[in-house]
Coordinates of N, CA, C and O and ligand atoms in Angstrom, one line a residue:
X1 N 0.9 -1.2 0.0 CA 0.0 0.0 0.0 C 0.9 1.2 0.0 O 1.9 1.3 0.7
X2 N 0.5 2.2 -0.8 CA 1.2 3.5 -0.8 C 1.0 4.2 0.5 O 0.0 4.0 1.1
X3 N 2.0 5.0 0.8 CA 1.9 5.8 2.1 C 0.8 6.8 1.9 O 0.6 7.3 0.8
X4 N 0.1 7.1 3.0 CA -0.8 8.2 2.9 C -0.1 9.5 3.0 O 0.7 9.7 3.9
X5 N -0.3 10.3 2.0 CA 0.5 11.6 2.0 C -0.4 12.7 2.6 O -1.5 12.9 2.3
X6 N 0.3 13.3 3.6 CA -0.4 14.4 4.3 C 0.4 15.7 4.2 O 1.5 15.7 4.7
X7 N -0.1 16.7 3.6 CA 0.6 17.9 3.4 C -0.1 19.0 4.3 O -1.3 19.3 4.2
X8 N 0.7 19.5 5.2 CA 0.2 20.5 6.1 C 0.7 21.9 5.6 O 1.9 22.1 5.4
X9 N -0.2 22.8 5.4 CA 0.2 24.1 4.8 C 0.7 24.9 6.0 O 0.1 25.1 7.0
X10 N 1.9 25.5 5.8 CA 2.5 26.4 6.8 C 2.7 27.8 6.2 O 3.5 28.5 6.6
X11 N 1.9 28.1 5.2 CA 1.9 29.5 4.7 C 1.3 30.4 5.8 O 0.8 30.0 6.8
X12 N 1.4 31.7 5.5 CA 1.1 32.7 6.5 C -0.3 32.5 7.1 O -0.6 32.4 8.3
X13 N -1.3 32.4 6.2 CA -2.7 32.4 6.6 C -3.0 31.1 7.5 O -3.6 31.2 8.5
X14 N -2.5 30.0 7.0 CA -2.7 28.8 7.7 C -1.9 28.8 9.0 O -2.5 28.3 10.1
X15 N -0.7 29.3 9.0 CA 0.1 29.3 10.2 C -0.6 30.1 11.3 O -0.7 29.7 12.4
X16 N -1.1 31.3 10.9 CA -1.7 32.2 11.8 C -3.0 31.6 12.4 O -3.4 31.9 13.5
X17 N -3.6 30.7 11.7 CA -4.9 30.1 12.1 C -4.7 28.8 12.7 O -5.7 28.0 12.9
X18 N -3.5 28.4 13.0 CA -3.3 27.2 13.8 C -2.5 26.1 13.2 O -2.4 25.0 13.8
X19 N -1.9 26.3 12.1 CA -1.2 25.1 11.4 C 0.0 24.7 12.3 O 0.3 23.5 12.3
X20 N 0.5 25.5 13.1 CA 1.6 25.1 14.0 C 1.2 23.9 14.9 O 2.1 23.0 15.1
X21 N 0.0 23.9 15.3 CA -0.4 22.8 16.2 C -0.5 21.5 15.4 O -0.6 20.4 16.0
X22 N -0.6 21.6 14.1 CA -0.7 20.4 13.3 C 0.6 19.7 13.0 O 0.7 18.5 12.7
X23 N 1.7 20.4 13.2 CA 3.0 19.9 12.8 C 3.5 18.7 13.7 O 4.3 18.0 13.3
X24 N 2.9 18.6 14.9 CA 3.3 17.5 15.8 C 2.5 16.3 15.6 O 2.7 15.3 16.3
X25 N 1.6 16.2 14.6 CA 0.7 15.1 14.5 C 1.5 13.8 14.2 O 1.0 12.7 14.6
X26 N 2.6 13.9 13.6 CA 3.4 12.7 13.3 C 3.7 12.0 14.6 O 3.8 10.8 14.6
X27 N 4.0 12.8 15.6 CA 4.3 12.1 16.9 C 3.1 11.5 17.6 O 3.2 10.7 18.5
X28 N 1.9 12.0 17.2 CA 0.7 11.5 17.8 C 0.0 10.4 17.1 O -1.1 9.9 17.5
X29 N 0.6 9.9 16.0 CA -0.1 8.9 15.2 C -0.2 7.6 16.0 O 0.8 7.2 16.7
X30 N -1.3 6.9 16.0 CA -1.4 5.6 16.6 C -0.4 4.7 16.0 O -0.1 4.8 14.9
X31 N 0.1 3.8 16.9 CA 1.1 2.8 16.4 C 0.8 2.1 15.2 O 1.6 1.8 14.3
X32 N -0.5 1.8 15.0 CA -1.0 1.0 13.9 C -0.8 1.7 12.5 O -0.7 1.1 11.5
X33 N -0.8 3.0 12.5 CA -0.6 3.7 11.2 C 0.7 4.3 11.0 O 1.0 4.8 10.0
X34 N 1.6 4.3 12.1 CA 2.9 4.8 11.9 C 3.6 4.0 10.8 O 3.5 2.8 10.7
X35 N 4.4 4.7 10.0 CA 5.0 4.0 8.9 C 4.2 3.9 7.7 O 4.7 3.6 6.6
X36 N 2.9 4.2 7.8 CA 2.0 4.2 6.6 C 1.7 5.7 6.2 O 0.9 5.9 5.3
X37 N 2.3 6.6 6.9 CA 2.0 8.0 6.6 C 3.2 8.8 6.4 O 4.2 8.6 7.0
X38 N 3.1 9.7 5.4 CA 4.2 10.6 5.1 C 3.6 12.0 5.3 O 2.7 12.5 4.7
X39 N 4.2 12.7 6.3 CA 3.7 14.1 6.7 C 4.7 15.1 6.2 O 5.9 15.0 6.4
X40 N 4.2 16.1 5.4 CA 5.1 17.1 4.9 C 4.6 18.5 5.2 O 3.4 18.7 5.1
X41 N 5.4 19.4 5.5 CA 5.1 20.8 5.6 C 5.2 21.4 4.3 O 6.1 21.1 3.5
X42 N 4.2 22.3 3.9 CA 4.2 22.9 2.6 C 4.1 24.4 2.8 O 3.5 24.9 3.8
X43 N 4.7 25.1 1.8 CA 4.4 26.6 1.8 C 2.9 26.7 1.2 O 2.3 25.7 0.9
X44 N 2.4 27.9 1.1 CA 1.0 28.1 0.8 C 0.6 27.2 -0.3 O 1.1 27.2 -1.4
X45 N -0.5 26.5 -0.1 CA -1.1 25.6 -1.0 C -2.0 26.3 -2.0 O -2.7 25.7 -2.8
X46 N -2.1 27.6 -1.8 CA -3.0 28.5 -2.6 C -4.4 28.2 -2.5 O -5.2 28.4 -3.4
X47 N -4.8 27.6 -1.3 CA -6.2 27.3 -1.1 C -6.8 28.5 -0.3 O -8.0 28.8 -0.4
X48 N -5.9 29.2 0.5 CA -6.4 30.3 1.3 C -7.0 31.4 0.4 O -7.8 32.3 0.9
X49 N -6.6 31.4 -0.9 CA -7.1 32.5 -1.7 C -8.5 32.2 -2.2 O -9.2 33.1 -2.8
X50 N -9.0 31.0 -2.1 CA -10.3 30.7 -2.6 C -11.3 30.8 -1.4 O -11.0 30.3 -0.3
X51 N -12.4 31.5 -1.6 CA -13.2 31.8 -0.5 C -14.2 30.7 -0.1 O -14.7 30.7 1.0
X52 N -14.4 29.7 -1.0 CA -15.5 28.8 -0.8 C -15.0 27.4 -0.2 O -15.7 26.4 -0.3
X53 N -13.8 27.4 0.3 CA -13.2 26.1 0.7 C -13.4 25.8 2.2 O -13.1 24.7 2.6
X54 N -13.7 26.8 2.9 CA -14.0 26.6 4.3 C -13.1 27.2 5.3 O -13.4 27.3 6.5
X55 N -11.9 27.7 4.9 CA -11.1 28.4 5.8 C -9.8 27.7 6.2 O -9.8 26.5 6.3
X56 N -8.8 28.5 6.5 CA -7.5 27.9 6.9 C -7.6 27.4 8.4 O -8.5 27.9 9.1
X57 N -6.7 26.6 8.9 CA -5.6 26.0 8.1 C -6.1 24.8 7.3 O -7.0 24.1 7.6
X58 N -5.3 24.7 6.2 CA -5.6 23.6 5.2 C -4.6 22.5 5.3 O -3.4 22.7 5.5
X59 N -5.2 21.3 5.1 CA -4.3 20.1 5.0 C -4.8 19.3 3.7 O -6.0 19.3 3.4
X60 N -3.8 18.8 3.0 CA -4.2 18.1 1.8 C -3.8 16.6 1.9 O -2.6 16.3 2.4
X61 N -4.7 15.7 1.6 CA -4.4 14.3 1.7 C -4.2 13.7 0.3 O -5.1 13.9 -0.6
X62 N -3.2 12.9 0.1 CA -3.0 12.2 -1.2 C -3.2 13.1 -2.4 O -3.8 12.6 -3.4
X63 N -2.7 14.3 -2.3 CA -2.7 15.2 -3.5 C -4.1 15.7 -3.9 O -4.2 16.6 -4.7
X64 N -5.1 15.2 -3.4 CA -6.4 15.5 -3.9 C -7.4 16.0 -2.9 O -8.2 16.9 -3.1
X65 N -7.4 15.4 -1.7 CA -8.5 15.7 -0.7 C -8.1 16.9 0.2 O -7.1 16.8 0.8
X66 N -8.9 17.9 0.2 CA -8.6 19.1 1.0 C -9.4 19.0 2.3 O -10.6 18.8 2.3
X67 N -8.8 19.3 3.4 CA -9.5 19.5 4.7 C -9.3 21.0 5.1 O -8.1 21.5 5.2
X68 N -10.4 21.7 5.3 CA -10.3 23.0 5.8 C -10.5 23.1 7.3 O -11.0 22.1 7.9
X69 N -10.1 24.2 7.9 CA -10.2 24.3 9.3 C -9.7 23.1 10.1 O -10.3 22.5 10.9
X70 N -8.5 22.6 9.6 CA -8.0 21.4 10.1 C -7.5 21.6 11.6 O -7.0 22.6 12.0
X71 N -7.8 20.5 12.4 CA -7.3 20.4 13.7 C -6.5 19.1 13.9 O -6.8 18.2 13.1
X72 N -5.7 19.0 14.9 CA -5.0 17.8 15.0 C -5.9 16.6 15.1 O -5.7 15.5 14.6
X73 N -7.0 16.8 15.9 CA -8.0 15.7 16.1 C -8.6 15.2 14.7 O -8.7 14.0 14.4
X74 N -9.0 16.2 13.9 CA -9.7 15.9 12.6 C -8.7 15.2 11.7 O -9.0 14.3 11.0
X75 N -7.4 15.7 11.7 CA -6.4 15.1 10.8 C -6.1 13.7 11.2 O -6.0 12.8 10.4
X76 N -5.9 13.5 12.5 CA -5.6 12.1 13.0 C -6.7 11.2 12.6 O -6.5 10.0 12.2
X77 N -8.0 11.6 12.8 CA -9.1 10.8 12.5 C -9.2 10.4 11.0 O -9.4 9.3 10.7
X78 N -8.9 11.4 10.2 CA -8.9 11.1 8.7 C -7.8 10.2 8.3 O -8.0 9.3 7.5
X79 N -6.6 10.3 9.0 CA -5.5 9.4 8.6 C -5.9 8.0 9.0 O -5.6 7.1 8.2
X80 N -6.5 7.8 10.1 CA -6.9 6.5 10.6 C -7.9 5.9 9.6 O -7.9 4.7 9.2
X81 N -8.9 6.8 9.1 CA -9.9 6.3 8.1 C -9.2 5.9 6.8 O -9.5 4.8 6.3
X82 N -8.3 6.7 6.4 CA -7.6 6.4 5.1 C -6.7 5.2 5.2 O -6.5 4.5 4.3
X83 N -6.3 4.9 6.4 CA -5.4 3.7 6.6 C -6.3 2.4 6.7 O -5.7 1.4 6.9
X84 N -7.6 2.6 6.7 CA -8.4 1.4 6.7 C -9.2 1.3 8.0 O -9.9 0.3 8.2
X85 N -9.1 2.3 8.8 CA -10.0 2.3 10.0 C -9.7 1.3 11.0 O -10.5 0.9 11.9
X86 N -8.5 0.7 10.9 CA -8.2 -0.4 11.9 C -7.3 0.0 13.0 O -6.7 -0.8 13.7
X87 N -7.3 1.3 13.3 CA -6.5 1.8 14.4 C -7.3 2.3 15.5 O -8.5 2.5 15.3
Ligands
FES1 S1 -1.4 29.8 3.6 FE1 -2.3 27.9 3.6 S2 -3.3 27.7 1.7 FE2 -2.3 29.6 1.7

């Protein structure tokens, strides 16, 4: 299985609205999904410029799925779901 790609936006808008708290999620991953996830910090994903996406901070999963107003809890939950929900 390919790793789940998680891109955390650390551009100004996202950072100001809480992206810093997302950067530690790699340390909080349940043991079952560790090694299945690749977490990367990104500069502005250019999502903050679009008004209809829900608001920063943004996280992108597997190049396609956008999460707005991301929190560590929401991101961890989604990672577990993407990993097959067995964690
Ligand atoms: S600063 Fe995060 S999408 Fe622009």
